[in-house]
Coordinates of C-alpha atoms in Angstrom, one line a residue:
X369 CA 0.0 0.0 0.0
X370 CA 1.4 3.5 -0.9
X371 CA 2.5 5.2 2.3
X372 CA 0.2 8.6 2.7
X373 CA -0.5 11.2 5.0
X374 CA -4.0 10.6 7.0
X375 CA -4.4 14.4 5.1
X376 CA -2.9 17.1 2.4
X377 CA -4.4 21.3 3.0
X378 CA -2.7 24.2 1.0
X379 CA -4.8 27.0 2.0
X380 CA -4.2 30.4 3.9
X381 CA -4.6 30.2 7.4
X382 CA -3.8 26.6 7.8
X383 CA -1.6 27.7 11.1
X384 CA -4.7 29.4 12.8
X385 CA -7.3 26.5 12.1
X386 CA -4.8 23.6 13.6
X387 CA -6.9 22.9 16.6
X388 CA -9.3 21.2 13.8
X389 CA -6.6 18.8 12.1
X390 CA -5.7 17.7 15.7
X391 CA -9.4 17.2 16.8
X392 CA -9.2 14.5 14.1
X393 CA -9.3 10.7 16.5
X394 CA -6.6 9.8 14.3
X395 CA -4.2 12.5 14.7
X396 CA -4.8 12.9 18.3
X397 CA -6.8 10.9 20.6
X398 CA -6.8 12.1 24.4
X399 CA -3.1 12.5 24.6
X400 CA -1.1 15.6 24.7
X401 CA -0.3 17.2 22.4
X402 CA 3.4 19.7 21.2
X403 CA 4.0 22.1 19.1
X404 CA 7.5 23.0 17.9
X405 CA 7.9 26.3 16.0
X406 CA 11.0 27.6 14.9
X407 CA 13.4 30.7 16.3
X408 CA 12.0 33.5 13.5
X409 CA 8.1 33.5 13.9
X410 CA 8.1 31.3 17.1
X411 CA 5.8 34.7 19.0
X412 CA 3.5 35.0 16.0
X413 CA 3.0 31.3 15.6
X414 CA 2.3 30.8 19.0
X415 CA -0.3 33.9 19.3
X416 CA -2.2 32.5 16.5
X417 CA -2.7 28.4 17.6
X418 CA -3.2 29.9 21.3
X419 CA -7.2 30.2 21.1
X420 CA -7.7 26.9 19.9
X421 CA -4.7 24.8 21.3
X422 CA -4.5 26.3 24.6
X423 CA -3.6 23.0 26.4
X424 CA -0.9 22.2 23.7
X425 CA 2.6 22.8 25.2
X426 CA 5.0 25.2 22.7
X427 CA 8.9 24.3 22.6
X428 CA 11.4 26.5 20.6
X429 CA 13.6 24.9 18.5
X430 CA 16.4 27.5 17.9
X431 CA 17.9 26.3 14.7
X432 CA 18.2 22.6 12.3
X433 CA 21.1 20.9 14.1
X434 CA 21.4 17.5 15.7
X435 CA 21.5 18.7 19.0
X436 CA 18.1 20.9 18.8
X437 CA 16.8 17.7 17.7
X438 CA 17.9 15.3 20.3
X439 CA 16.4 18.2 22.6
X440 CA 13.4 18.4 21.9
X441 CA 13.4 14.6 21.4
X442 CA 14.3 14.2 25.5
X443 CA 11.7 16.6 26.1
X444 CA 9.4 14.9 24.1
X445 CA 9.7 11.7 25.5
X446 CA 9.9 13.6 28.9
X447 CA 6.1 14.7 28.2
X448 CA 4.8 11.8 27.2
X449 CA 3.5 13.4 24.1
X450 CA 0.7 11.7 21.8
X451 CA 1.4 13.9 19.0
X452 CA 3.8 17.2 18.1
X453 CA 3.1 19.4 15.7
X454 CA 6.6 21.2 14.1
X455 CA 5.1 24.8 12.9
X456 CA 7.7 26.4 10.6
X457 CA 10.2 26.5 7.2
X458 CA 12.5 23.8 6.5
X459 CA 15.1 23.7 9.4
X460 CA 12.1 23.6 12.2
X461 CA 10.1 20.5 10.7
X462 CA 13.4 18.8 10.1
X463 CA 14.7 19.2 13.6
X464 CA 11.0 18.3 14.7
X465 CA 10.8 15.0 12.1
X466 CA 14.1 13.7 13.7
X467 CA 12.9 14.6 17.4
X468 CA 9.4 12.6 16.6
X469 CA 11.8 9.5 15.7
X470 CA 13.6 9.7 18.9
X471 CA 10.6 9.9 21.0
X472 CA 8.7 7.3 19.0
X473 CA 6.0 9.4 18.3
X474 CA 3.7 10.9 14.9
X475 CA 4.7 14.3 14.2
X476 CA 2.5 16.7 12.1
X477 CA 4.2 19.2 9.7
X478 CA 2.7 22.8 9.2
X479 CA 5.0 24.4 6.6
X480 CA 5.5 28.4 6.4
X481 CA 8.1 28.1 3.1
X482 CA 8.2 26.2 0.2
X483 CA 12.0 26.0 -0.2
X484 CA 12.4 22.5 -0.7
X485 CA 10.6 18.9 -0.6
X486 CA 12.0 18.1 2.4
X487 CA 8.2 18.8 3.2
X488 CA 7.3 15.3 3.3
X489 CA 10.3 13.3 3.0
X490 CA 11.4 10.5 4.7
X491 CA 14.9 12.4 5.8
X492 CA 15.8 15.4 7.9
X493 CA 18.5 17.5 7.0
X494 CA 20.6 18.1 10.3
X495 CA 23.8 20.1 10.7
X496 CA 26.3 18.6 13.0
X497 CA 29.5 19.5 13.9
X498 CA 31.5 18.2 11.1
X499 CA 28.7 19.5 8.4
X500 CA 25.4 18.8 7.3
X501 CA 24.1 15.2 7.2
X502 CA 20.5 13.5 6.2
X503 CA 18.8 11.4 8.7
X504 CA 15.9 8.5 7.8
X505 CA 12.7 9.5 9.3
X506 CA 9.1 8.5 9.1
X507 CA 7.1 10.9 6.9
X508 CA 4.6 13.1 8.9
X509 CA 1.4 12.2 9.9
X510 CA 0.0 15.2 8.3
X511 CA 1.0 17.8 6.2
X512 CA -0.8 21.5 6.2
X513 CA 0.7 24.5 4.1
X514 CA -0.2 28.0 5.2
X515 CA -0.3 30.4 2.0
X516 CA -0.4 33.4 4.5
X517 CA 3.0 32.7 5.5
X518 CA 4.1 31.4 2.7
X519 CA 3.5 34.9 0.9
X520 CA 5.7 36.7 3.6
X521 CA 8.2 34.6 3.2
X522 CA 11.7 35.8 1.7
X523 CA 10.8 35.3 -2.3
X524 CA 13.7 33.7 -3.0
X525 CA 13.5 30.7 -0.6
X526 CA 10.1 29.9 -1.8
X527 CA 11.3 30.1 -5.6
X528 CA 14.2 27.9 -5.0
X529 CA 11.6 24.9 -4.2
X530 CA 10.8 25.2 -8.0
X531 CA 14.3 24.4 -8.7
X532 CA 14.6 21.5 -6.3
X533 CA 11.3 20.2 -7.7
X534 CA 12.7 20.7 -11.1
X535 CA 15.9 18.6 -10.2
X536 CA 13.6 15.5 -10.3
X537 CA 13.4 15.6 -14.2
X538 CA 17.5 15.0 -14.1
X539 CA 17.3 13.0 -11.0
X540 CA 15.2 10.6 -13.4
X541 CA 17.0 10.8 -16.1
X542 CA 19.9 9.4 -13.4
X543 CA 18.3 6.7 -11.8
X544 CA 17.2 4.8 -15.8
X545 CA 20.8 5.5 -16.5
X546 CA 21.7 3.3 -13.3
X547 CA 19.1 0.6 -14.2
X548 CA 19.9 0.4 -17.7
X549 CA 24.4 0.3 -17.2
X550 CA 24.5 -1.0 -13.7
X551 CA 20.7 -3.1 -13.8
X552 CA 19.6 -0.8 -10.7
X553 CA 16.3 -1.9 -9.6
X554 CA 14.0 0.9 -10.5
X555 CA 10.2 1.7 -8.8
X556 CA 8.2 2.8 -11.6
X557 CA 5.8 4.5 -9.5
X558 CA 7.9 6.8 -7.8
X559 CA 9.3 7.8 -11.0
X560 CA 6.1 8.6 -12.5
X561 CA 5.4 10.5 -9.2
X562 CA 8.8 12.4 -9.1
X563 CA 8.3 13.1 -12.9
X564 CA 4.8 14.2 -12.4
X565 CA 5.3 17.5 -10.0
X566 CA 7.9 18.7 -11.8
X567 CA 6.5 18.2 -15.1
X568 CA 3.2 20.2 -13.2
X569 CA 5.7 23.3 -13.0
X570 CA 7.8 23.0 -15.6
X571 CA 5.7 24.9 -18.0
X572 CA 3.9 27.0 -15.8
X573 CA 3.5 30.8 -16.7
X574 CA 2.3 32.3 -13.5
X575 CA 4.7 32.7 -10.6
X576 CA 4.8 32.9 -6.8
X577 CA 2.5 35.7 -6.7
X578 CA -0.3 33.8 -6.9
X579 CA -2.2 31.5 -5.0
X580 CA -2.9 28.6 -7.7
X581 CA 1.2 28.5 -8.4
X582 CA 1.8 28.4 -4.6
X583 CA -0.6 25.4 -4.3
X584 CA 0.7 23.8 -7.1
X585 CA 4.3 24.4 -6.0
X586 CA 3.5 22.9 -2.7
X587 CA 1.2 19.9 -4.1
X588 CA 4.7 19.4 -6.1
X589 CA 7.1 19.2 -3.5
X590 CA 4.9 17.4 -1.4
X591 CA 4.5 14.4 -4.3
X592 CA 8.1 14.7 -4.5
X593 CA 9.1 13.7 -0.7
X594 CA 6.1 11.0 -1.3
X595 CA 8.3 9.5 -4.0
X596 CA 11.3 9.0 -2.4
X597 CA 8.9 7.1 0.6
X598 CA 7.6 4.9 -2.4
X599 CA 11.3 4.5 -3.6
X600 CA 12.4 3.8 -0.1
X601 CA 15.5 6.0 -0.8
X602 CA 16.0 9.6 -2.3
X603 CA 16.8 8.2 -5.9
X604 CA 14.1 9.9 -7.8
X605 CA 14.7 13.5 -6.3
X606 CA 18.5 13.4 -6.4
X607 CA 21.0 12.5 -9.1
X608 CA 23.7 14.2 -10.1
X609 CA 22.6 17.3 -9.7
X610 CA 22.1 17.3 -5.7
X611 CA 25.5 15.1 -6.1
X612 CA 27.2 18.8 -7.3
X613 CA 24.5 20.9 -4.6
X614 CA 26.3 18.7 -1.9
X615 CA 29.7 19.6 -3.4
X616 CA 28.7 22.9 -3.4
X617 CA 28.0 23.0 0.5
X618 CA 31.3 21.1 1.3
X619 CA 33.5 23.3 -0.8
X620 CA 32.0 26.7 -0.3
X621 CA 29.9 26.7 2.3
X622 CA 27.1 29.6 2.4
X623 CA 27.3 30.0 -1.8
X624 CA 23.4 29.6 -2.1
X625 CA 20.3 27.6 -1.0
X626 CA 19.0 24.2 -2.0
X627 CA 16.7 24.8 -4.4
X628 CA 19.1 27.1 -6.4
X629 CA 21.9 24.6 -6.6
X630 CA 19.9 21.8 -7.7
X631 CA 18.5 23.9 -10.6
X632 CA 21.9 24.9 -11.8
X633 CA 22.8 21.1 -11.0
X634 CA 20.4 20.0 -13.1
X635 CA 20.7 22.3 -15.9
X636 CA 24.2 21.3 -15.9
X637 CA 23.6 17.9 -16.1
X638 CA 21.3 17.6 -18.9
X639 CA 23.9 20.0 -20.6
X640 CA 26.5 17.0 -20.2
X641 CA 23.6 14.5 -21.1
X642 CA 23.1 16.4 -24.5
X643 CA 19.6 17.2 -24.2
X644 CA 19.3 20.3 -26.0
X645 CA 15.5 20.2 -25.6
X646 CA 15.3 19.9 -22.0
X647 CA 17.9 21.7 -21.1
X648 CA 16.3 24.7 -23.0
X649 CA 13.0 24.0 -20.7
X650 CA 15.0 24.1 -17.4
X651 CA 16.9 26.6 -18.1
X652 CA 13.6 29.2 -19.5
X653 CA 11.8 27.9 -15.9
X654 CA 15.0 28.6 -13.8
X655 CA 15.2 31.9 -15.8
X656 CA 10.8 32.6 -15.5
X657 CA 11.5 32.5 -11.6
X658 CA 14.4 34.4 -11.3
X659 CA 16.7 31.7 -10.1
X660 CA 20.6 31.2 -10.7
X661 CA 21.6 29.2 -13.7
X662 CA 25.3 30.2 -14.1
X663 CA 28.1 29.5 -11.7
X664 CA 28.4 33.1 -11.7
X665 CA 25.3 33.7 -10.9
X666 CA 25.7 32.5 -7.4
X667 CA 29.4 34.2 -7.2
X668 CA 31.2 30.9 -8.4
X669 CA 33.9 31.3 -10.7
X670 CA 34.3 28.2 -13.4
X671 CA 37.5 26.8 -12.0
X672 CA 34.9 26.7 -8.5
X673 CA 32.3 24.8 -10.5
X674 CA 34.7 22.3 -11.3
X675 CA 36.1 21.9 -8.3
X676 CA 32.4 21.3 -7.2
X677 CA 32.0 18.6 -9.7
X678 CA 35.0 16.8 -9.6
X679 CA 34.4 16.2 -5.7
X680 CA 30.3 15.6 -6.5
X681 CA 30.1 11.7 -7.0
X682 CA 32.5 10.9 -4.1
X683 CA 28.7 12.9 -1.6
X684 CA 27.4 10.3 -2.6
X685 CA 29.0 6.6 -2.5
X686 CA 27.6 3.6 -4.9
X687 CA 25.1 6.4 -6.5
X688 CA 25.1 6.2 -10.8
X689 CA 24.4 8.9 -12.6
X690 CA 25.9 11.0 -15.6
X691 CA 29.0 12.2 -13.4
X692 CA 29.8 8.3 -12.7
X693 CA 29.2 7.1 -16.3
X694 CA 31.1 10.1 -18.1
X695 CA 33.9 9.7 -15.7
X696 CA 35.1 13.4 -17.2
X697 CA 39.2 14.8 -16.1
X698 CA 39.2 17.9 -14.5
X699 CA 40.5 19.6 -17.8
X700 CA 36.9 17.9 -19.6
X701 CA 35.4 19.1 -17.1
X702 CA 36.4 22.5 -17.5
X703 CA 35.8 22.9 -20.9
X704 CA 32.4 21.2 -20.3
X705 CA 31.6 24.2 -17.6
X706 CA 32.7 26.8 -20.1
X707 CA 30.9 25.5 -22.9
X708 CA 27.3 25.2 -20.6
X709 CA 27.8 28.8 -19.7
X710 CA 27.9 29.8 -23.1
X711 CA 24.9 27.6 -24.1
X712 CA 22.6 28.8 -21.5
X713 CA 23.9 32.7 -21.2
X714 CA 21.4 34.9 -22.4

């Protein structure tokens, strides 16, 4: 049976009208019940559940790492907690995902952003000491997505989930490539759902601005974290081109934000795949929503890029995709990262 959440709401106000998800039986029975909200909006957030969840208990989780995690996990378990609820962007359900495994308990995710499709995924993206790391979760419960806050939110984060949600057309293209030189198993229903939101943006001509490209956007990032549940890994949301994101991070920390680097990593990759014709749709669709597609667009310089790409399939061990099977030098590589800027610079 395809793992799903007991329910799915994009809709404005999502954060005010929580007291009805958990009044569901199957969310929430007679247990208590948390609520985890992030650092930024925690006041706000907080002021707004009050009137309907005024027995719920509030912890602030002050930033994505391990440790905030495994704190709120003690105190989880400490409470004896039926339920938590992790109100916030990216970082805060992560930290609140990984805390809910600890304490052995559901966890309910009310996004503010749209960065990424970390949404519904079965990992949380943790920072530890020694860097950033992904950890297996369960998926949430239940997944609400307030457009009120999505709409104050900085515009760049929330246009950098279309370029992770784009990714998934290269991560594809990665994961046939695997199965058809390596005979990779391959789940043909997480493809199709992978390959499905981002096709559902792809050629999209309204923007974040609106409503019906919000809800979309989030319908697509949320059918993107279900696929990698169905897949039972993150192979059809990450190829080669989140192999070069994670390159990015290691090498030059701070450069840019998920979403951005696995558009340009994507871009890139169906520029070393050869397909002109796609390449030319990601790159108009990276360009419609203002988001990097050059190196130098995010303040890399070509001899960073390849730096990036050399190190990119050693993030991520045993993975196939068209950095593995081209097997480029450095100097290939380099005239390769020239020759995409010059393709795609307008």
């Amino acid at each position: 049976m395809l793992p799903a959440p007991l329910t799915m709401e994009v809709r404005r106000g999502a954060v005010a009208q929580l007291g009805a998800l958990l009044a569901d039986s199957r969310v929430a029975t007679s247990g208590r019940v948390a609520v985890a909200v992030g650092p930024g909006q925690g006041d706000h957030i907080e002021g707004l559940i009050a009137p309907t969840l005024s027995e719920a208990d509030v912890f602030r989780v002050c930033d994505g790492s391990v440790d905030a995690a495994v704190s709120l996990g003690a105190d989880l378990r400490k409470g004896a907690y039926e339920v938590v609820v992790g109100v916030g962007g990216g970082r805060t359900i992560d930290a609140t995902k990984y805390a809910a495994s600890l304490a052995g308990i559901p966890m309910v995710a009310v996004a503010t952003n749209l960065s990424h499709d970390g949404i519904c995924s079965p990992t949380a993206s943790l920072t530890y000491e020694g860097g950033k790391g992904s950890f297996g979760v369960p998926m949430p419960l239940a997944i609400l997505v307030d457009l009120d806050f999505v709409h104050s939110a900085p515009p760049a984060l929330v246009r950098s989930g279309v370029g992770d949600v784009i990714s998934n057309l290269s991560a594809i293209e990665d994961w046939q490539l695997a199965n058809l030189e390596r005979g990779e198993p391959i789940d043909g229903l997480a493809c199709s759902m992978a390959r499905t939101s981002a096709e559902a943006l792809v050629g999209r001509r309204d923007s974040i601005e609106s409503d019906a490209f919000l809800t979309v956007l989030a319908e697509a990032l949320i059918l993107s974290g279900m696929s990698m549940v169905v897949a039972g890994s993150s192979r059809p949301s990450s190829g080669g081109d989140h192999e070069i994101l994670h390159a990015v991070d290691q090498l030059f920390p701070g450069t840019s934000n998920h979403g951005e680097l696995a558009g340009i990593g994507a871009a890139f990759c169906f520029f070393l795949r050869e397909d002109a014709p796609r390449l030319t749709q990601v790159a108009d669709c990276l360009r419609q929503h203002q988001l990097p597609i050059t190196p130098g667009d995010i303040g890399l310089s070509t001899e960073q890029f390849t730096q990036a790409v050399m190190l990119a399939p050693a993030t991520r061990p045993g993975r196939y995709t068209i950095l593995e099977h081209l097997r480029l030098s450095e100097h290939e590589v380099r005239d390769r990262v020239e020759d995409y800027v010059r393709a795609v610079a307008h």
